[in-house]
Amino acid sequence: MSGDGDLGDLEAWLGALLTQIDGAAQRKLAREIGQSLRRTQARRITAQLNPDGSAFEARKPQQRTKARQRPGRIRRDMFAKLRTTRHLKLQVTEDGVSIGFLDRTARIARVHQDGLRDEVQPGGPTVKYPERQLLGFTSEEIESIKDMLLAHITSGR
């Protein structure tokens, strides 16, 4: 996304159209939009891309234990568990929809989202993590939201 102004424009545009929809239909539409966004966010995290399309900064090389050196070694993609529906939560309220992380997962995600310092493991060394934007709007997602809203209004659901 090119900037925060685009999101503000989207909110103003959506607000005007949402006044034409009753409460139950708004919640249904918000849930559909939220589920679509959660899927696209998870796909983008899987592809390890920031919302602007740039790649996440790679992990630093790690010391290999014997278990990690053997064929079939233990190695996970970054954020393999964070992108699951168990951790990437969808909440629909009267005011709208939100997608994010809760509890300990939220702290881990915030460290990476903002590029903060944190312990590698409890009681371990503190490291500054590179900024990896896990959540954010892409221009395709904004267009998808507009399309879903227009489809909902024109179908008269």
mmCIF file of C-alpha atoms in Angstrom:
data_model
loop_
_atom_site.group_PDB
_atom_site.id
_atom_site.type_symbol
_atom_site.label_atom_id
_atom_site.label_comp_id
_atom_site.label_asym_id
_atom_site.label_seq_id
_atom_site.Cartn_x
_atom_site.Cartn_y
_atom_site.Cartn_z
ATOM 1 C CA MET A 1 0.000 0.000 0.000
ATOM 2 C CA SER A 2 1.310 3.421 -0.803
ATOM 3 C CA GLY A 3 0.374 5.101 2.461
ATOM 4 C CA ASP A 4 -2.107 5.681 5.301
ATOM 5 C CA GLY A 5 -4.148 8.058 3.131
ATOM 6 C CA ASP A 6 -5.331 5.133 1.007
ATOM 7 C CA LEU A 7 -6.773 3.401 4.065
ATOM 8 C CA GLY A 8 -8.491 6.615 5.167
ATOM 9 C CA ASP A 9 -10.018 7.009 1.707
ATOM 10 C CA LEU A 10 -11.234 3.409 1.857
ATOM 11 C CA GLU A 11 -12.828 3.974 5.283
ATOM 12 C CA ALA A 12 -14.671 7.089 4.075
ATOM 13 C CA TRP A 13 -15.873 5.319 0.925
ATOM 14 C CA LEU A 14 -16.989 2.226 2.858
ATOM 15 C CA GLY A 15 -18.713 4.294 5.538
ATOM 16 C CA ALA A 16 -20.959 5.986 2.995
ATOM 17 C CA LEU A 17 -21.955 2.678 1.400
ATOM 18 C CA LEU A 18 -22.421 0.798 4.678
ATOM 19 C CA THR A 19 -25.147 3.203 5.790
ATOM 20 C CA GLN A 20 -27.331 1.558 3.122
ATOM 21 C CA ILE A 21 -27.030 -1.905 4.750
ATOM 22 C CA ASP A 22 -28.861 -3.080 7.907
ATOM 23 C CA GLY A 23 -26.987 -4.362 10.997
ATOM 24 C CA ALA A 24 -27.234 -8.122 10.405
ATOM 25 C CA ALA A 25 -26.161 -7.766 6.768
ATOM 26 C CA GLN A 26 -23.254 -5.528 7.852
ATOM 27 C CA ARG A 27 -22.010 -8.196 10.269
ATOM 28 C CA LYS A 28 -22.344 -10.908 7.608
ATOM 29 C CA LEU A 29 -20.438 -8.772 5.089
ATOM 30 C CA ALA A 30 -17.783 -7.909 7.708
ATOM 31 C CA ARG A 31 -17.295 -11.622 8.446
ATOM 32 C CA GLU A 32 -16.916 -12.426 4.718
ATOM 33 C CA ILE A 33 -14.403 -9.602 4.262
ATOM 34 C CA GLY A 34 -12.518 -10.654 7.407
ATOM 35 C CA GLN A 35 -12.287 -14.286 6.337
ATOM 36 C CA SER A 36 -11.028 -13.245 2.916
ATOM 37 C CA LEU A 37 -8.422 -10.943 4.485
ATOM 38 C CA ARG A 38 -7.305 -13.615 6.937
ATOM 39 C CA ARG A 39 -6.722 -16.028 4.031
ATOM 40 C CA THR A 40 -4.737 -13.476 2.008
ATOM 41 C CA GLN A 41 -2.697 -12.403 5.049
ATOM 42 C CA ALA A 42 -1.851 -16.056 5.816
ATOM 43 C CA ARG A 43 -0.824 -16.655 2.183
ATOM 44 C CA ARG A 44 1.388 -13.569 2.237
ATOM 45 C CA ILE A 45 3.008 -14.655 5.527
ATOM 46 C CA THR A 46 3.586 -18.114 4.004
ATOM 47 C CA ALA A 47 5.264 -16.486 1.005
ATOM 48 C CA GLN A 48 7.270 -14.357 3.498
ATOM 49 C CA LEU A 49 6.366 -11.058 1.853
ATOM 50 C CA ASN A 50 5.731 -7.628 3.355
ATOM 51 C CA PRO A 51 2.523 -5.833 2.264
ATOM 52 C CA ASP A 52 4.561 -3.753 -0.206
ATOM 53 C CA GLY A 53 5.709 -6.965 -1.937
ATOM 54 C CA SER A 54 9.288 -7.004 -0.636
ATOM 55 C CA ALA A 55 10.643 -10.204 0.931
ATOM 56 C CA PHE A 56 11.068 -10.643 4.682
ATOM 57 C CA GLU A 57 14.646 -10.278 5.833
ATOM 58 C CA ALA A 58 16.067 -13.795 6.057
ATOM 59 C CA ARG A 59 16.842 -15.483 9.341
ATOM 60 C CA LYS A 60 20.371 -15.234 10.620
ATOM 61 C CA PRO A 61 22.385 -18.453 10.276
ATOM 62 C CA GLN A 62 21.923 -20.640 13.329
ATOM 63 C CA GLN A 63 24.297 -23.062 14.997
ATOM 64 C CA ARG A 64 23.345 -26.542 13.913
ATOM 65 C CA THR A 65 22.881 -29.328 16.416
ATOM 66 C CA LYS A 66 23.357 -32.939 15.380
ATOM 67 C CA ALA A 67 19.586 -33.339 14.998
ATOM 68 C CA ARG A 68 19.451 -30.372 12.622
ATOM 69 C CA GLN A 69 22.406 -31.527 10.479
ATOM 70 C CA ARG A 70 21.024 -34.945 9.525
ATOM 71 C CA PRO A 71 18.939 -35.578 6.405
ATOM 72 C CA GLY A 72 15.336 -34.665 7.111
ATOM 73 C CA ARG A 73 16.561 -32.083 9.586
ATOM 74 C CA ILE A 74 14.257 -30.081 11.827
ATOM 75 C CA ARG A 75 13.671 -26.727 10.132
ATOM 76 C CA ARG A 76 10.460 -24.739 9.994
ATOM 77 C CA ASP A 77 9.508 -21.809 7.831
ATOM 78 C CA MET A 78 9.282 -18.564 9.728
ATOM 79 C CA PHE A 79 5.861 -18.003 11.324
ATOM 80 C CA ALA A 80 4.552 -21.476 10.397
ATOM 81 C CA LYS A 81 2.253 -21.553 13.416
ATOM 82 C CA LEU A 82 1.441 -17.833 13.608
ATOM 83 C CA ARG A 83 -0.376 -17.891 10.273
ATOM 84 C CA THR A 84 -2.830 -20.623 11.322
ATOM 85 C CA THR A 85 -6.430 -19.771 12.248
ATOM 86 C CA ARG A 86 -5.637 -20.824 15.807
ATOM 87 C CA HIS A 87 -3.350 -17.801 16.196
ATOM 88 C CA LEU A 88 -4.481 -15.388 13.455
ATOM 89 C CA LYS A 89 -7.863 -14.455 14.935
ATOM 90 C CA LEU A 90 -10.865 -12.822 13.301
ATOM 91 C CA GLN A 91 -13.213 -10.684 15.421
ATOM 92 C CA VAL A 92 -16.444 -9.184 14.100
ATOM 93 C CA THR A 93 -17.992 -6.420 16.222
ATOM 94 C CA GLU A 94 -20.758 -3.851 15.791
ATOM 95 C CA ASP A 95 -18.162 -1.361 14.530
ATOM 96 C CA GLY A 96 -16.329 -3.592 12.071
ATOM 97 C CA VAL A 97 -13.919 -6.451 11.739
ATOM 98 C CA SER A 98 -10.394 -6.980 13.037
ATOM 99 C CA ILE A 99 -7.736 -9.541 12.310
ATOM 100 C CA GLY A 100 -4.821 -10.020 14.647
ATOM 101 C CA PHE A 101 -3.022 -12.065 17.240
ATOM 102 C CA LEU A 102 -3.836 -12.576 20.929
ATOM 103 C CA ASP A 103 -1.821 -13.092 24.117
ATOM 104 C CA ARG A 104 1.749 -14.396 23.765
ATOM 105 C CA THR A 105 1.347 -14.710 20.021
ATOM 106 C CA ALA A 106 0.547 -10.984 19.838
ATOM 107 C CA ARG A 107 3.779 -10.129 21.656
ATOM 108 C CA ILE A 108 5.852 -12.269 19.292
ATOM 109 C CA ALA A 109 4.096 -10.829 16.237
ATOM 110 C CA ARG A 110 4.567 -7.239 17.499
ATOM 111 C CA VAL A 111 8.302 -7.778 17.967
ATOM 112 C CA HIS A 112 8.618 -8.833 14.320
ATOM 113 C CA GLN A 113 6.051 -6.332 12.957
ATOM 114 C CA ASP A 114 7.850 -3.360 14.517
ATOM 115 C CA GLY A 115 11.428 -4.691 14.546
ATOM 116 C CA LEU A 116 11.861 -4.575 18.344
ATOM 117 C CA ARG A 117 14.376 -6.113 20.758
ATOM 118 C CA ASP A 118 13.423 -9.327 22.558
ATOM 119 C CA GLU A 119 14.934 -12.405 24.178
ATOM 120 C CA VAL A 120 15.600 -15.264 21.764
ATOM 121 C CA GLN A 121 14.419 -17.660 24.469
ATOM 122 C CA PRO A 122 13.440 -17.060 28.102
ATOM 123 C CA GLY A 123 16.588 -16.071 29.997
ATOM 124 C CA GLY A 124 18.589 -16.079 26.767
ATOM 125 C CA PRO A 125 20.330 -13.304 24.860
ATOM 126 C CA THR A 126 18.434 -10.207 23.702
ATOM 127 C CA VAL A 127 18.430 -9.522 19.968
ATOM 128 C CA LYS A 128 17.015 -6.780 17.759
ATOM 129 C CA TYR A 129 14.731 -8.471 15.254
ATOM 130 C CA PRO A 130 14.414 -7.082 11.718
ATOM 131 C CA GLU A 131 11.081 -5.548 10.767
ATOM 132 C CA ARG A 132 8.856 -8.124 9.092
ATOM 133 C CA GLN A 133 5.367 -6.764 8.497
ATOM 134 C CA LEU A 134 3.115 -9.701 9.242
ATOM 135 C CA LEU A 135 -0.123 -7.740 8.926
ATOM 136 C CA GLY A 136 -0.944 -4.934 6.543
ATOM 137 C CA PHE A 137 -3.075 -4.074 3.539
ATOM 138 C CA THR A 138 -1.922 -4.654 -0.006
ATOM 139 C CA SER A 139 -3.469 -2.730 -2.885
ATOM 140 C CA GLU A 140 -5.025 -6.011 -4.112
ATOM 141 C CA GLU A 141 -6.727 -6.521 -0.747
ATOM 142 C CA ILE A 142 -8.163 -3.015 -0.789
ATOM 143 C CA GLU A 143 -9.554 -3.601 -4.281
ATOM 144 C CA SER A 144 -10.952 -6.961 -3.132
ATOM 145 C CA ILE A 145 -12.749 -5.277 -0.209
ATOM 146 C CA LYS A 146 -14.265 -2.704 -2.578
ATOM 147 C CA ASP A 147 -15.374 -5.454 -4.972
ATOM 148 C CA MET A 148 -16.957 -7.507 -2.177
ATOM 149 C CA LEU A 149 -18.860 -4.478 -0.879
ATOM 150 C CA LEU A 150 -20.104 -3.508 -4.344
ATOM 151 C CA ALA A 151 -21.147 -7.103 -5.054
ATOM 152 C CA HIS A 152 -23.014 -7.211 -1.757
ATOM 153 C CA ILE A 153 -24.858 -3.950 -2.426
ATOM 154 C CA THR A 154 -25.722 -4.712 -6.055
ATOM 155 C CA SER A 155 -27.008 -8.213 -5.225
ATOM 156 C CA GLY A 156 -29.356 -6.668 -2.644
ATOM 157 C CA ARG A 157 -28.561 -9.285 0.024
#
